[in-house]
Tab-separated table of C-alpha atoms and ligand atoms in Angstrom:
chain	number	residue	atom	x	y	z
Y	1	MET	CA	17.850	-8.846	-9.387
Y	2	LEU	CA	14.828	-9.604	-7.688
Y	3	LEU	CA	13.704	-6.355	-5.596
Y	4	LEU	CA	11.271	-8.408	-2.807
Y	5	ILE	CA	11.748	-5.219	-0.505
Y	6	PRO	CA	8.119	-5.322	-0.904
Y	7	GLY	CA	7.808	-1.664	-2.701
Y	8	PRO	CA	8.694	-0.450	-5.351
Y	9	VAL	CA	8.863	-3.929	-6.401
Y	10	THR	CA	10.337	-5.911	-9.414
Y	11	THR	CA	9.281	-3.699	-12.752
Y	12	ARG	CA	8.414	-5.316	-16.031
Y	13	PRO	CA	10.855	-3.539	-18.582
Y	14	GLU	CA	8.525	-2.513	-20.992
Y	15	VAL	CA	6.948	-0.423	-17.575
Y	16	ARG	CA	10.977	1.027	-16.830
Y	17	GLN	CA	11.449	1.607	-21.047
Y	18	ALA	CA	8.175	3.750	-20.944
Y	19	MET	CA	9.832	6.134	-18.847
Y	20	GLY	CA	12.789	6.841	-21.259
Y	21	ARG	CA	11.565	9.954	-22.980
Y	22	ASP	CA	11.228	14.038	-22.462
Y	23	LEU	CA	7.696	15.221	-21.262
Y	24	ALA	CA	5.690	18.403	-21.173
Y	25	PRO	CA	2.928	17.839	-18.584
Y	26	TRP	CA	1.361	20.957	-19.385
Y	27	ASP	CA	1.427	20.057	-23.264
Y	28	ASN	CA	-2.131	19.114	-24.731
Y	29	ASP	CA	-0.850	15.281	-25.494
Y	30	PHE	CA	0.179	14.563	-21.970
Y	31	ARG	CA	-2.991	16.595	-21.051
Y	32	GLN	CA	-4.896	14.016	-23.086
Y	33	PHE	CA	-3.742	10.941	-21.526
Y	34	LEU	CA	-3.743	12.232	-17.874
Y	35	ALA	CA	-7.009	12.462	-17.723
Y	36	ARG	CA	-7.643	8.982	-19.284
Y	37	LEU	CA	-5.285	7.394	-16.931
Y	38	ARG	CA	-7.405	9.077	-14.188
Y	39	GLY	CA	-10.082	7.279	-15.716
Y	40	ARG	CA	-8.449	3.909	-15.677
Y	41	ILE	CA	-7.172	4.332	-11.795
Y	42	LEU	CA	-10.984	5.503	-11.480
Y	43	ARG	CA	-12.623	2.378	-12.552
Y	44	LEU	CA	-10.036	-0.011	-11.185
Y	45	ALA	CA	-11.210	1.351	-7.675
Y	46	GLY	CA	-14.986	0.352	-8.348
Y	47	GLY	CA	-15.072	4.094	-8.885
Y	48	THR	CA	-17.476	6.008	-11.454
Y	49	ASP	CA	-17.447	9.804	-12.740
Y	50	PRO	CA	-18.881	12.144	-11.090
Y	51	ALA	CA	-19.429	10.702	-8.140
Y	52	HIS	CA	-16.046	9.496	-7.495
Y	53	ALA	CA	-12.992	11.340	-8.397
Y	54	ALA	CA	-9.205	9.862	-9.185
Y	55	LEU	CA	-6.641	12.437	-7.298
Y	56	PRO	CA	-2.968	12.071	-8.341
Y	57	LEU	CA	-0.578	13.661	-5.742
Y	58	GLN	CA	3.266	13.795	-6.878
Y	59	GLY	CA	4.822	11.902	-4.247
Y	60	CYS	CA	4.852	8.459	-1.846
Y	61	GLY	CA	2.019	7.011	0.610
Y	62	HIS	CA	2.417	9.032	3.512
Y	63	PHE	CA	1.767	11.767	2.061
Y	64	VAL	CA	-1.532	11.195	0.302
Y	65	THR	CA	-2.153	9.426	3.653
Y	66	GLU	CA	-1.971	12.243	5.313
Y	67	ALA	CA	-3.662	14.614	2.951
Y	68	ALA	CA	-6.165	12.391	2.793
Y	69	LEU	CA	-6.410	12.469	6.856
Y	70	ARG	CA	-6.134	16.438	6.166
Y	71	THR	CA	-9.350	16.917	3.756
Y	72	PHE	CA	-11.714	14.879	5.256
Y	73	LEU	CA	-11.070	15.842	9.360
Y	74	PRO	CA	-11.167	19.121	10.434
Y	75	PRO	CA	-8.353	20.287	12.641
Y	76	GLY	CA	-9.190	18.209	15.972
Y	77	GLY	CA	-11.163	16.319	14.223
Y	78	ARG	CA	-11.455	12.176	15.348
Y	79	ILE	CA	-10.958	9.345	14.015
Y	80	LEU	CA	-10.717	5.958	15.532
Y	81	ILE	CA	-7.535	3.931	13.432
Y	82	PRO	CA	-7.270	-0.365	14.484
Y	83	ALA	CA	-3.882	-0.747	15.521
Y	84	THR	CA	-3.058	-2.914	12.955
Y	85	GLY	CA	0.754	-2.879	13.398
Y	86	ALA	CA	3.918	-0.404	11.398
Y	87	TYR	CA	1.416	0.952	9.450
Y	88	GLY	CA	-1.294	1.541	11.007
Y	89	ASN	CA	0.916	3.059	13.408
Y	90	ARG	CA	1.916	5.473	10.962
Y	91	MET	CA	-1.595	6.679	9.872
Y	92	ILE	CA	-1.891	7.325	13.707
Y	93	ARG	CA	1.417	9.960	13.450
Y	94	LEU	CA	0.343	11.782	10.350
Y	95	ALA	CA	-3.325	11.964	11.782
Y	96	GLN	CA	-1.513	13.206	15.088
Y	97	GLU	CA	0.804	15.740	13.777
Y	98	ALA	CA	-1.341	16.832	11.346
Y	99	GLY	CA	-3.546	18.294	14.538
Y	100	ARG	CA	-6.693	15.765	14.384
Y	101	VAL	CA	-6.998	13.209	16.846
Y	102	ALA	CA	-5.890	9.580	16.107
Y	103	VAL	CA	-7.827	7.155	18.835
Y	104	PRO	CA	-5.926	3.818	18.360
Y	105	LEU	CA	-7.910	0.532	18.841
Y	106	PRO	CA	-5.829	-1.287	20.175
Y	107	MET	CA	-5.705	-4.905	18.784
Y	108	GLY	CA	-3.112	-8.323	18.314
Y	109	PRO	CA	-0.137	-7.707	16.424
Y	110	ALA	CA	-1.673	-10.603	14.397
Y	111	ASP	CA	-5.097	-10.182	14.750
Y	112	ALA	CA	-7.289	-8.875	11.946
Y	113	ALA	CA	-9.267	-5.614	12.993
Y	114	ASP	CA	-12.753	-6.799	14.324
Y	115	PRO	CA	-15.584	-5.192	13.206
Y	116	ALA	CA	-17.820	-5.899	16.003
Y	117	ALA	CA	-14.983	-3.986	18.124
Y	118	VAL	CA	-15.012	-1.286	15.768
Y	119	ALA	CA	-18.794	-1.409	16.277
Y	120	ARG	CA	-18.573	-1.007	19.843
Y	121	ALA	CA	-15.727	1.917	19.608
Y	122	LEU	CA	-18.507	4.131	17.499
Y	123	ALA	CA	-21.208	3.658	19.328
Y	124	ASP	CA	-18.987	4.560	23.093
Y	125	ASP	CA	-18.113	8.093	21.122
Y	126	PRO	CA	-20.084	9.087	19.000
Y	127	THR	CA	-17.124	12.273	18.746
Y	128	LEU	CA	-15.619	9.777	16.171
Y	129	SER	CA	-16.353	11.061	12.834
Y	130	HIS	CA	-14.120	8.094	11.124
Y	131	VAL	CA	-12.146	5.105	10.688
Y	132	GLY	CA	-8.877	4.664	9.519
Y	133	LEU	CA	-8.114	1.153	8.377
Y	134	VAL	CA	-5.049	-0.023	6.535
Y	135	TYR	CA	-6.066	-2.860	3.732
Y	136	SER	CA	-2.756	-4.650	4.014
Y	137	GLU	CA	-0.863	-4.159	7.102
Y	138	THR	CA	2.358	-5.040	5.067
Y	139	GLY	CA	4.131	-3.820	8.674
Y	140	SER	CA	2.723	-7.720	9.700
Y	141	GLY	CA	1.291	-9.304	6.487
Y	142	VAL	CA	-1.777	-9.678	7.849
Y	143	ILE	CA	-4.958	-8.693	4.921
Y	144	HIS	CA	-8.250	-6.499	6.806
Y	145	ASP	CA	-11.538	-7.199	6.290
Y	146	VAL	CA	-12.181	-3.204	4.361
Y	147	PRO	CA	-15.751	-4.711	3.360
Y	148	ALA	CA	-16.774	-5.730	6.867
Y	149	VAL	CA	-15.085	-3.073	8.328
Y	150	GLY	CA	-16.795	-0.652	6.247
Y	151	ALA	CA	-20.137	-1.764	6.421
Y	152	VAL	CA	-20.001	-1.230	10.818
Y	153	VAL	CA	-19.269	2.251	9.979
Y	154	ARG	CA	-21.667	2.497	7.554
Y	155	ALA	CA	-24.171	0.811	9.836
Y	156	ALA	CA	-22.812	4.192	13.102
Y	157	GLY	CA	-23.326	6.509	10.353
Y	158	ARG	CA	-19.785	7.379	10.272
Y	159	ARG	CA	-16.686	7.668	7.133
Y	160	MET	CA	-13.917	5.929	6.243
Y	161	ILE	CA	-10.530	6.181	4.951
Y	162	VAL	CA	-8.794	3.235	3.326
Y	163	ASP	CA	-5.122	3.012	3.105
Y	164	ALA	CA	-4.897	0.456	-0.122
Y	165	VAL	CA	-1.261	1.363	-0.690
Y	166	SER	CA	-0.168	-2.334	-0.450
Y	167	ALA	CA	-3.537	-3.809	-1.967
Y	168	PHE	CA	-4.543	-1.803	-4.533
Y	169	GLY	CA	-4.528	-3.856	-8.361
Y	170	ALA	CA	-4.703	-6.680	-6.441
Y	171	LEU	CA	-6.735	-7.157	-3.250
Y	172	PRO	CA	-10.209	-6.171	-4.334
Y	173	LEU	CA	-12.298	-3.106	-3.832
Y	174	ASP	CA	-15.416	-1.997	-4.618
Y	175	LEU	CA	-16.361	1.959	-3.873
Y	176	SER	CA	-19.915	2.027	-5.372
Y	177	ALA	CA	-20.445	-0.899	-3.172
Y	178	GLN	CA	-18.891	1.101	-0.205
Y	179	PRO	CA	-20.468	4.958	0.089
Y	180	GLU	CA	-18.813	5.182	3.695
Y	181	VAL	CA	-15.212	5.568	2.321
Y	182	ASP	CA	-14.066	9.439	1.690
Y	183	ALA	CA	-11.323	8.135	-0.045
Y	184	VAL	CA	-9.099	4.888	-0.523
Y	185	VAL	CA	-5.129	6.034	-1.444
Y	186	PHE	CA	-2.384	3.807	-2.575
Y	187	THR	CA	0.288	4.547	-4.708
Y	188	ALA	CA	2.168	3.278	-8.237
Y	189	ASN	CA	4.712	1.195	-7.100
Y	190	LYS	CA	3.248	-1.655	-4.975
Y	191	CYS	CA	0.644	-4.092	-6.467
Y	192	LEU	CA	0.007	-1.938	-9.682
Y	193	GLU	CA	3.925	-2.691	-10.232
Y	194	ALA	CA	4.856	0.608	-11.087
Y	195	LEU	CA	7.571	2.961	-10.520
Y	196	PRO	CA	7.556	5.095	-7.584
Y	197	GLY	CA	6.704	9.072	-7.522
Y	198	ILE	CA	3.136	8.833	-7.632
Y	199	ALA	CA	0.356	8.596	-5.445
Y	200	PHE	CA	-3.595	8.244	-5.767
Y	201	ALA	CA	-6.694	8.826	-3.477
Y	202	VAL	CA	-10.168	7.894	-5.366
Y	203	ALA	CA	-12.522	9.767	-3.354
Y	204	ARG	CA	-16.256	10.806	-3.283
Y	205	ALA	CA	-17.025	13.998	-5.361
Y	206	ASP	CA	-20.002	15.039	-2.654
Y	207	ARG	CA	-17.129	14.355	0.537
Y	208	LEU	CA	-14.991	17.086	-1.628
Y	209	ARG	CA	-16.683	19.650	-2.181
Y	210	ALA	CA	-18.206	19.512	1.542
Y	211	CYS	CA	-14.294	19.207	2.756
Y	212	VAL	CA	-13.631	22.587	1.390
Y	213	GLY	CA	-10.638	24.564	3.552
Y	214	ASN	CA	-10.223	21.613	6.171
Y	215	ALA	CA	-6.570	20.912	5.075
Y	216	GLY	CA	-4.178	23.745	6.448
Y	217	SER	CA	-2.075	22.731	3.819
Y	218	TRP	CA	-2.269	23.817	0.184
Y	219	SER	CA	0.293	20.732	-0.802
Y	220	LEU	CA	-1.933	18.325	0.847
Y	221	ASP	CA	-5.337	19.654	-0.019
Y	222	LEU	CA	-7.292	16.776	-2.066
Y	223	ALA	CA	-10.663	19.282	-2.136
Y	224	ASP	CA	-7.730	21.365	-3.705
Y	225	ILE	CA	-6.861	18.854	-6.439
Y	226	TYR	CA	-10.765	18.213	-7.224
Y	227	ALA	CA	-11.399	21.939	-7.698
Y	228	GLY	CA	-7.906	21.969	-9.524
Y	229	THR	CA	-10.101	19.574	-11.697
Y	230	LEU	CA	-13.342	20.676	-12.021
Y	231	GLN	CA	-11.799	24.264	-13.472
Y	232	PHE	CA	-8.843	23.307	-15.594
Y	233	GLY	CA	-10.170	19.487	-16.372
Y	234	ALA	CA	-8.389	16.522	-15.190
Y	235	GLY	CA	-5.240	16.226	-17.598
Y	236	SER	CA	-4.362	19.570	-15.348
Y	237	PHE	CA	-1.683	19.318	-12.354
Y	238	ARG	CA	-1.645	21.566	-10.219
Y	239	PHE	CA	2.081	22.123	-9.703
Y	240	THR	CA	5.147	19.718	-12.240
Y	241	PRO	CA	4.020	16.492	-11.905
Y	242	PRO	CA	6.374	12.915	-12.530
Y	243	ALA	CA	5.348	13.095	-15.831
Y	244	GLN	CA	7.914	9.969	-16.907
Y	245	VAL	CA	6.319	7.670	-13.536
Y	246	LEU	CA	2.736	8.488	-15.105
Y	247	ALA	CA	3.977	7.149	-18.421
Y	248	ALA	CA	4.728	4.055	-16.723
Y	249	LEU	CA	1.817	3.641	-14.699
Y	250	ASP	CA	-0.065	3.594	-17.609
Y	251	ARG	CA	2.076	0.872	-19.214
Y	252	ALA	CA	1.928	-1.403	-16.526
Y	253	LEU	CA	-2.313	-0.735	-16.487
Y	254	ASP	CA	-2.058	-2.300	-19.347
Y	255	PHE	CA	-0.617	-5.691	-18.279
Y	256	LEU	CA	-2.959	-5.416	-15.179
Y	257	ASP	CA	-5.903	-5.077	-17.844
Y	258	ALA	CA	-4.324	-8.286	-19.533
Y	259	GLU	CA	-3.745	-9.740	-16.630
Y	260	GLY	CA	-6.721	-9.152	-14.291
Y	261	SER	CA	-6.943	-8.458	-10.597
Y	262	ALA	CA	-8.484	-11.779	-9.451
Y	263	ALA	CA	-5.100	-13.616	-11.873
Y	264	ARG	CA	-2.355	-10.977	-9.972
Y	265	LEU	CA	-3.920	-11.953	-6.620
Y	266	ALA	CA	-3.617	-15.720	-7.299
Y	267	ARG	CA	-0.020	-15.254	-8.708
Y	268	TYR	CA	0.951	-13.587	-5.413
Y	269	THR	CA	-0.631	-15.919	-3.877
Y	270	ALA	CA	1.354	-18.391	-4.927
Y	271	ASN	CA	4.506	-16.539	-4.843
Y	272	MET	CA	3.356	-16.448	-0.903
Y	273	ARG	CA	2.922	-20.296	-0.531
Y	274	THR	CA	6.218	-20.958	-2.633
Y	275	LEU	CA	8.109	-19.091	-0.243
Y	276	TYR	CA	5.880	-19.465	2.746
Y	277	ASP	CA	6.388	-23.484	2.406
Y	278	GLY	CA	9.972	-22.809	1.297
Y	279	VAL	CA	11.280	-20.991	4.192
Y	280	ARG	CA	9.879	-23.636	6.636
Y	281	GLY	CA	11.562	-26.347	4.597
Y	282	LEU	CA	14.704	-24.708	4.873
Y	283	GLY	CA	13.772	-25.163	9.128
Y	284	LEU	CA	12.511	-21.215	9.618
Y	285	VAL	CA	9.654	-20.217	11.110
Y	286	PRO	CA	7.236	-17.469	9.660
Y	287	TRP	CA	5.883	-14.965	12.259
Y	288	LEU	CA	2.521	-15.398	11.158
Y	289	PRO	CA	0.610	-18.938	11.131
Y	290	PRO	CA	-0.789	-19.815	7.850
Y	291	GLU	CA	-4.368	-18.485	7.892
Y	292	ARG	CA	-3.530	-15.117	8.991
Y	293	GLN	CA	-0.949	-15.206	6.268
Y	294	GLY	CA	-2.009	-12.284	3.924
Y	295	PRO	CA	-0.758	-12.565	-0.190
Y	296	VAL	CA	2.084	-9.431	0.038
Y	297	ILE	CA	4.716	-9.787	2.419
Y	298	VAL	CA	6.158	-12.874	4.668
Y	299	ASN	CA	7.964	-12.016	7.860
Y	300	VAL	CA	9.839	-14.814	9.124
Y	301	HIS	CA	11.577	-14.928	12.654
Y	302	VAL	CA	15.039	-14.898	12.863
Y	303	PRO	CA	16.974	-17.901	13.343
Y	304	ASP	CA	18.495	-18.478	17.014
Y	305	ASP	CA	21.810	-18.790	15.945
Y	306	PRO	CA	24.848	-16.086	17.125
Y	307	ALA	CA	26.392	-16.012	13.479
Y	308	TRP	CA	22.924	-13.908	12.755
Y	309	ASP	CA	23.204	-10.647	11.561
Y	310	LEU	CA	20.890	-8.734	9.362
Y	311	GLN	CA	22.498	-6.784	7.547
Y	312	ALA	CA	25.131	-9.553	6.308
Y	313	PHE	CA	22.575	-12.006	5.325
Y	314	VAL	CA	20.698	-9.166	3.139
Y	315	ASP	CA	24.063	-8.290	1.895
Y	316	ALA	CA	24.724	-12.123	0.999
Y	317	LEU	CA	21.117	-12.560	-0.658
Y	318	LYS	CA	21.901	-9.565	-2.573
Y	319	SER	CA	25.418	-11.006	-3.854
Y	320	ARG	CA	23.164	-13.808	-4.526
Y	321	GLY	CA	20.504	-11.879	-6.609
Y	322	VAL	CA	17.824	-11.164	-3.945
Y	323	LEU	CA	17.471	-7.768	-2.618
Y	324	ILE	CA	15.518	-7.334	0.842
Y	325	SER	CA	14.678	-4.845	3.426
Y	326	ASN	CA	17.480	-4.388	6.060
Y	327	PHE	CA	14.882	-3.561	8.439
Y	328	PHE	CA	11.966	-5.303	10.076
Y	329	THR	CA	8.447	-4.390	11.299
Y	330	THR	CA	7.230	-6.676	13.742
Y	331	PRO	CA	7.711	-6.972	17.364
Y	332	ALA	CA	9.947	-9.508	17.030
Y	333	PRO	CA	12.708	-9.498	14.945
Y	334	THR	CA	12.206	-11.048	11.727
Y	335	PHE	CA	13.462	-10.527	8.021
Y	336	ARG	CA	9.944	-9.496	5.522
Y	337	VAL	CA	10.311	-10.944	1.754
Y	338	GLY	CA	7.784	-9.293	-0.176
Y	339	CYS	CA	5.688	-11.283	-2.475
Y	340	ILE	CA	4.248	-9.055	-5.110
Y	341	GLY	CA	5.489	-7.337	-8.370
Y	342	ALA	CA	6.063	-8.889	-11.851
Y	343	ILE	CA	7.841	-12.012	-9.961
Y	344	THR	CA	6.033	-15.647	-10.515
Y	345	PRO	CA	6.109	-18.726	-8.039
Y	346	ALA	CA	9.546	-19.810	-10.507
Y	347	ASP	CA	11.794	-16.440	-8.938
Y	348	MET	CA	10.440	-17.231	-5.340
Y	349	ALA	CA	11.624	-20.761	-5.364
Y	350	ARG	CA	14.844	-19.207	-6.579
Y	351	ALA	CA	14.671	-16.617	-3.622
Y	352	VAL	CA	14.273	-19.555	-1.522
Y	353	GLN	CA	17.309	-21.091	-2.393
Y	354	ALA	CA	19.279	-18.325	-2.297
Y	355	ILE	CA	18.426	-17.530	1.574
Y	356	ASP	CA	19.559	-21.323	1.750
Y	357	ALA	CA	22.986	-20.500	0.341
Y	358	ALA	CA	23.109	-16.617	1.967
Y	359	LEU	CA	22.956	-18.515	5.767
Y	360	THR	CA	25.333	-20.655	4.571
Y	361	ASP	CA	27.004	-17.700	3.559
Y	362	ILE	CA	26.878	-16.482	6.562
Y	363	GLY	CA	27.892	-18.801	9.155
Y	364	VAL	CA	23.862	-19.887	10.178
Y	365	THR	CA	23.456	-23.682	11.289
Y	366	HIS	CA	20.861	-23.148	13.771
Y	367	ARG	CA	17.653	-22.334	11.882
Y	368	GLU	CA	15.330	-22.372	14.345
Y	369	ALA	CA	13.205	-19.275	16.180
Y	370	VAL	CA	14.490	-17.355	19.070
Y	371	HIS	CA	10.796	-16.593	19.744
Y	372	ALA	CA	8.776	-19.386	17.812
I	1	PLP	C1	4.114	1.330	1.364
I	1	PLP	C2	3.115	1.423	2.114
I	1	PLP	C3	2.632	3.165	2.867
I	1	PLP	C4	3.398	4.208	2.045
I	1	PLP	O1	5.412	4.255	2.007
I	1	PLP	P1	5.616	5.063	1.027
I	1	PLP	O2	6.631	4.798	1.437
I	1	PLP	O3	5.491	6.409	1.926
I	1	PLP	O4	5.063	5.017	0.075
I	1	PLP	C5	1.460	3.343	3.436
I	1	PLP	N1	0.872	2.173	4.121
I	1	PLP	C6	1.043	0.931	3.452
I	1	PLP	C7	-0.052	0.030	4.432
I	1	PLP	C8	2.385	0.695	2.963
I	1	PLP	O5	2.553	-0.717	2.809
């Protein structure tokens, strides 16, 4: 089965096999393993020890995003969040529910976050201490310019939190060149091509030390994870970790090292192109114009045909070996296809054929978009 949902992604058998044994997370062998794994993650983010720390947190991307918001903003603290789409909105909600004040920066659903608009908003409101930016907006498929937005944040003397959940491992990131970033957050199960269950923040050590006591949560406190690291070592966890998931991640990083992030991005871009051009060839209409389309996920307008039914389409595709989401995250109805994971353009060509056949299976004959 090709898993194109996108995340968790299709993984290599070697990565899944790395999970196949019992592990004791407090054992000295595991502690050594974990300390080394954290070093690998730190280097991938362009972080250096001891200026930065790679902090693992059990769970999913929302958990570590909330942890970063809680840790680096005090209760009542104010953060500007460009409303990039579904995941920008999730960051806004996470901040609000944690008792921080999220100030949305309105923008078009297919636009890239505008550094000049961020600069203006920061100049207009000196009480905004932070900007939160989604690097790859999985809701739309648009990639946002983290260095360009970071530069205006830095110039304004403010701080930044980056949701790189669907970017990290493929899209470039260099924390050593972006001192305004308090933390970048991500999980193992997207562009790192590993399994779900573990999230990471790579964060600045000086800021972690300065933000002790902000979180108002023991579970979701990055400063406490960092303090534990200093006290008990980089091989330690505060609470039981998903040890097998970490073992699988380590194996997945071997494949990332062998491929290289730039080549991985090129592969994802080729996957996207095969899909994007392929669905157009079928008479379907992608939601984004080509110049806005990022390499991670392609949303496709649903066909203007009374036979269209998303769940029926998803089921028909699944019976042909391709699994996509049974929901959409764009303002207009779409279906979404991920381009990331241990997959190649040949897999995407197979997915295009399956999409063609599945549309016929459910009786769609008119493939043009409702709203295009
Ligand atoms: C997948 C994703 C998340 C987190 O999702 P979880 O289901 O919590 O792991 C956050 N932000 C972006 C941009 C994502 O793509």
